[in-house]
Coordinates of C-alpha atoms and ligand atoms in Angstrom, one line a residue:
M161 CA 24.5 -0.9 -4.1
R162 CA 22.0 1.0 -5.4
I163 CA 18.4 -0.1 -3.8
V164 CA 15.1 1.3 -5.3
L165 CA 11.9 1.2 -2.7
L166 CA 8.5 0.5 -4.4
G167 CA 5.3 0.4 -3.4
P168 CA 1.8 2.6 -2.9
P169 CA 2.1 6.0 -0.7
G170 CA 2.2 4.6 2.7
A171 CA 3.5 1.4 2.3
G172 CA 6.8 2.2 4.9
K173 CA 8.9 3.0 2.3
G174 CA 10.6 6.0 4.1
T175 CA 10.2 4.5 7.4
Q176 CA 12.5 2.0 6.0
A177 CA 14.9 3.5 3.8
V178 CA 15.7 5.7 7.3
M179 CA 16.5 2.4 9.2
L180 CA 18.3 1.1 6.5
S181 CA 20.4 4.5 6.3
E182 CA 21.3 4.3 10.3
K183 CA 22.0 0.9 10.1
L184 CA 23.7 0.0 7.0
G185 CA 25.0 3.7 6.1
F186 CA 23.3 4.1 2.7
L187 CA 22.5 7.5 1.7
H188 CA 18.6 8.2 1.6
L189 CA 17.3 9.9 -1.3
S190 CA 13.6 10.4 -0.6
T191 CA 12.1 12.2 -3.9
G192 CA 9.2 13.8 -2.0
D193 CA 11.4 14.9 1.0
I194 CA 13.6 16.6 -2.1
L195 CA 10.4 18.0 -3.7
R196 CA 8.9 19.4 -0.6
E197 CA 12.5 20.9 0.7
N198 CA 12.0 22.8 -3.1
V199 CA 8.9 24.3 -2.6
K200 CA 9.5 25.5 1.0
R201 CA 12.7 27.2 -0.3
G202 CA 10.5 28.8 -3.2
T203 CA 13.2 27.5 -5.8
D204 CA 12.3 27.0 -9.4
I205 CA 11.9 23.3 -9.3
G206 CA 9.7 24.1 -6.4
K207 CA 7.7 26.5 -8.0
K208 CA 6.9 24.2 -10.6
A209 CA 6.2 21.0 -8.4
K210 CA 3.8 22.4 -5.8
A211 CA 0.7 22.5 -7.6
F212 CA 1.1 19.2 -8.7
M213 CA 1.9 17.7 -5.4
E214 CA -1.2 19.5 -3.8
K215 CA -3.4 17.7 -6.0
G216 CA -1.8 14.6 -5.8
E217 CA -0.3 14.0 -9.1
L218 CA 2.8 13.4 -10.1
V219 CA 5.4 16.1 -10.7
P220 CA 6.2 16.0 -14.8
D221 CA 9.0 13.2 -15.5
D222 CA 11.7 15.5 -16.7
I223 CA 12.0 17.7 -13.6
V224 CA 11.9 15.1 -11.7
I225 CA 14.6 13.1 -13.4
Q226 CA 17.1 15.7 -14.0
M227 CA 16.6 16.7 -9.9
M228 CA 17.4 13.2 -8.7
L229 CA 20.4 13.4 -11.4
D230 CA 21.9 16.3 -10.2
T231 CA 21.0 15.1 -6.5
I232 CA 23.1 11.9 -7.2
K233 CA 25.9 14.0 -8.8
S234 CA 26.0 16.1 -6.1
S235 CA 26.2 13.3 -3.6
G236 CA 30.1 13.0 -3.8
K237 CA 31.6 9.3 -4.1
K238 CA 28.9 8.0 -2.1
N239 CA 28.2 4.7 -4.6
D240 CA 25.3 3.1 -2.1
F241 CA 22.4 4.9 -1.6
I242 CA 18.4 4.2 -1.9
L243 CA 15.9 5.6 -4.0
D244 CA 12.7 6.0 -2.3
G245 CA 9.9 6.8 -4.3
F246 CA 11.6 7.1 -7.8
P247 CA 11.1 6.0 -10.1
R248 CA 7.8 6.5 -10.5
T249 CA 6.8 5.9 -14.1
V250 CA 8.2 3.7 -16.6
Y251 CA 9.6 6.4 -18.5
Q252 CA 11.8 7.7 -15.4
A253 CA 12.9 4.3 -14.7
K254 CA 14.0 4.0 -18.5
K255 CA 16.2 7.2 -18.4
I256 CA 17.5 7.0 -14.7
D257 CA 18.6 3.4 -15.8
A258 CA 20.4 4.5 -19.0
E259 CA 21.9 7.4 -16.9
L260 CA 23.2 5.6 -13.8
K261 CA 24.6 2.7 -15.9
K262 CA 26.8 5.6 -17.6
L263 CA 27.9 6.5 -14.3
K264 CA 28.5 2.6 -13.6
L265 CA 25.7 3.0 -10.6
A266 CA 23.5 0.3 -11.8
V267 CA 20.4 -0.2 -9.9
D268 CA 21.1 -3.6 -8.2
I269 CA 18.0 -4.5 -6.3
V270 CA 14.3 -3.4 -6.2
F271 CA 12.2 -4.1 -3.0
Y272 CA 8.7 -3.8 -3.6
F273 CA 6.5 -3.7 -0.8
K274 CA 3.0 -5.2 -1.8
T275 CA 0.7 -3.8 0.7
S276 CA -3.4 -3.8 1.1
I277 CA -5.2 -0.6 0.2
S278 CA -6.7 -0.6 4.0
T279 CA -3.5 -0.6 5.4
V280 CA -2.2 2.4 3.2
I281 CA -5.0 4.2 4.0
K282 CA -4.6 3.9 7.6
R283 CA -1.0 4.5 7.6
L284 CA -1.6 7.9 5.3
T285 CA -4.5 9.3 7.7
G286 CA -2.5 8.9 10.8
R287 CA 0.9 9.6 9.5
R288 CA 2.8 12.6 11.6
L289 CA 5.8 14.8 11.1
C290 CA 8.3 16.4 12.8
P291 CA 9.1 19.8 11.1
K292 CA 12.3 20.3 12.6
C293 CA 14.1 16.8 12.0
G294 CA 11.6 15.6 9.5
A295 CA 11.0 12.1 12.0
N296 CA 8.1 9.8 10.7
Y297 CA 5.3 9.0 13.4
H298 CA 2.1 7.4 13.2
I299 CA -0.7 8.4 15.7
V300 CA -1.3 4.7 16.3
N301 CA 1.5 2.1 15.2
M302 CA 4.0 4.5 15.9
P303 CA 2.9 7.1 18.4
P304 CA 5.3 9.8 20.3
K305 CA 6.0 9.5 23.7
K306 CA 4.2 12.9 24.2
Q307 CA 1.0 12.8 21.9
G308 CA 1.7 15.2 19.1
I309 CA 5.3 16.0 19.9
C310 CA 8.5 14.8 18.7
D311 CA 10.6 12.8 21.3
K312 CA 13.9 14.4 19.6
C313 CA 13.1 17.8 19.2
G314 CA 10.2 18.8 21.5
V315 CA 8.0 20.3 19.1
E316 CA 4.6 19.8 17.3
L317 CA 4.0 17.3 14.9
Y318 CA 2.1 18.4 11.8
Q319 CA 0.4 16.3 9.0
R320 CA 1.3 16.6 5.4
K321 CA -1.9 18.8 3.7
D322 CA -1.7 15.7 1.0
D323 CA -2.5 13.1 3.5
S324 CA -5.9 14.5 3.7
E325 CA -8.5 11.7 2.4
E326 CA -9.3 13.1 -1.1
T327 CA -5.8 13.2 -2.1
I328 CA -4.9 10.2 -0.8
E329 CA -7.6 8.8 -3.3
K330 CA -5.7 10.5 -6.2
R331 CA -2.4 9.6 -5.1
L332 CA -3.8 5.7 -4.8
E333 CA -5.5 6.2 -8.6
V334 CA -2.2 7.5 -9.4
Y335 CA 0.1 4.7 -8.3
E336 CA -2.5 2.3 -9.6
N337 CA -2.5 4.3 -13.2
Q338 CA 1.3 5.1 -13.7
T339 CA 3.6 3.4 -11.2
K340 CA 2.3 -0.4 -10.7
E341 CA 3.8 -1.1 -14.0
L342 CA 7.3 -0.7 -12.7
I343 CA 6.8 -4.0 -11.0
D344 CA 6.6 -5.7 -14.6
Y345 CA 9.7 -3.8 -15.7
Y346 CA 12.0 -4.3 -13.0
S347 CA 10.7 -8.3 -12.3
A348 CA 11.8 -8.6 -16.1
Q349 CA 15.2 -7.6 -15.2
G350 CA 15.5 -10.4 -12.4
I351 CA 16.2 -7.6 -9.6
L352 CA 12.7 -7.6 -8.1
K353 CA 12.0 -8.7 -4.5
E354 CA 8.6 -8.8 -2.9
L355 CA 7.8 -8.3 0.2
S356 CA 5.0 -7.4 2.5
G357 CA 4.5 -4.2 3.5
D358 CA 1.6 -4.9 5.8
L359 CA 3.9 -6.4 8.5
D360 CA 5.4 -4.1 11.2
A361 CA 8.2 -2.1 10.5
K362 CA 11.0 -4.0 12.3
E363 CA 9.7 -7.5 10.5
V364 CA 10.0 -5.8 7.4
Y365 CA 13.4 -4.3 8.0
K366 CA 14.4 -8.0 9.1
Q367 CA 13.6 -9.2 5.9
L368 CA 15.1 -6.3 3.9
A369 CA 18.2 -6.6 5.5
A370 CA 18.3 -10.6 5.6
I371 CA 17.8 -10.2 1.5
L372 CA 20.7 -7.6 1.4
A373 CA 23.2 -9.8 3.6
Ligands
ADP828 P1 4.6 9.2 -0.3 O1 5.1 9.3 1.2 O2 3.1 9.1 -0.4 O3 4.9 7.9 -1.4 P2 6.2 11.0 -1.8 O4 6.5 12.0 -0.5 O5 6.9 10.3 -2.3 O6 4.8 10.3 -1.1 O7 5.9 12.0 -2.6 C1 5.0 13.2 -2.8 C2 4.5 13.6 -3.7 O8 5.6 14.2 -4.2 C3 3.5 12.6 -4.6 O9 2.4 13.0 -4.8 C4 4.1 13.8 -6.3 O10 3.7 15.1 -6.2 C5 5.7 14.0 -5.6 N1 6.6 13.0 -6.0 C6 7.3 12.2 -5.2 N2 7.9 11.2 -6.4 C7 7.8 11.2 -7.5 C8 8.4 11.2 -8.8 N3 9.0 9.8 -8.8 N4 7.9 11.6 -9.8 C9 6.7 12.5 -9.7 N5 6.2 12.9 -8.6 C10 7.1 12.6 -7.5
ADP829 P1 5.9 5.7 2.4 O1 7.3 6.5 2.6 O2 6.0 4.4 1.4 O3 4.7 6.9 1.9 P2 5.9 6.1 5.3 O4 7.3 5.2 5.7 O5 6.0 7.3 5.4 O6 5.6 5.2 3.9 O7 4.7 5.3 6.1 C1 3.7 5.9 6.5 C2 3.0 5.6 7.9 O8 3.0 4.3 8.5 C3 3.9 6.4 8.9 O9 2.8 7.3 9.4 C4 4.7 5.7 9.5 O10 5.1 5.9 10.7 C5 4.0 4.4 9.7 N1 4.4 3.0 9.4 C6 5.6 2.8 8.3 N2 5.6 1.6 8.1 C7 4.9 0.7 9.0 C8 5.0 -0.6 9.6 N3 5.7 -1.6 9.0 N4 4.0 -0.9 10.0 C9 3.2 0.3 10.9 N5 3.2 1.7 10.6 C10 4.2 2.0 9.6
ZN830 ZN1 12.4 16.3 15.7

């Protein structure tokens, strides 16, 4: 089964994708994580993507589409995966739909996390990450046991540079102008399921799991 997670930055897509992958065995493909890894390693993709990401703009479609397609193809025989943060434009959606159909891996379901602006701003400004294991915390909603330290690794958490207030504003504008129209695109295909991203993480997971069952 192929699942797409759609919603504004900070809606909780990554958090749910991790839970789904841990509990139901889905492969979690986060475009943002893969791009950040490329930036860190200084690959060609990373060099091209860096400036866009820092400004909160989308990385050009063709770079991201090819990168995700390569990731899917190289993931072996894994037919159950979650696309987290991809597609983000109708152009990306049309291209990846066509390619996935050829591979007989069409998207089955799209979860749209309808989330209020005030929620996403609080979530993004409070997000903290572990540099070692990638674990995702929130200073208020999901704090680590010891402030600023990863529960699993004992190393210091960091804040993403693009989780600053002005870049968040830009990312929300990009979402409104370029990503939101995917709601209509997938709704027209009859595969969109809407749920509230404002709920707490366990409740969102319960709803996702119920729909999948
Ligand atoms: P968030 O957690 O806010 O949803 P992501 O980690 O998904 O953010 O994305 C971080 C940045 O990576 C985006 O602001 C954008 O620059 C780039 N990016 C991620 N996914 C895509 C995509 N599908 N298309 C273009 N750019 C992307
Ligand atoms: P996205 O991938 O959509 O950008 P994340 O999953 O990274 O969002 O979540 C953004 C921040 O909000 C993180 O700090 C995370 O710990 C926290 N968070 C995620 N889901 C919830 C939730 N349902 N309730 C409260 N906080 C949440
Ligand atoms: Zn860690």
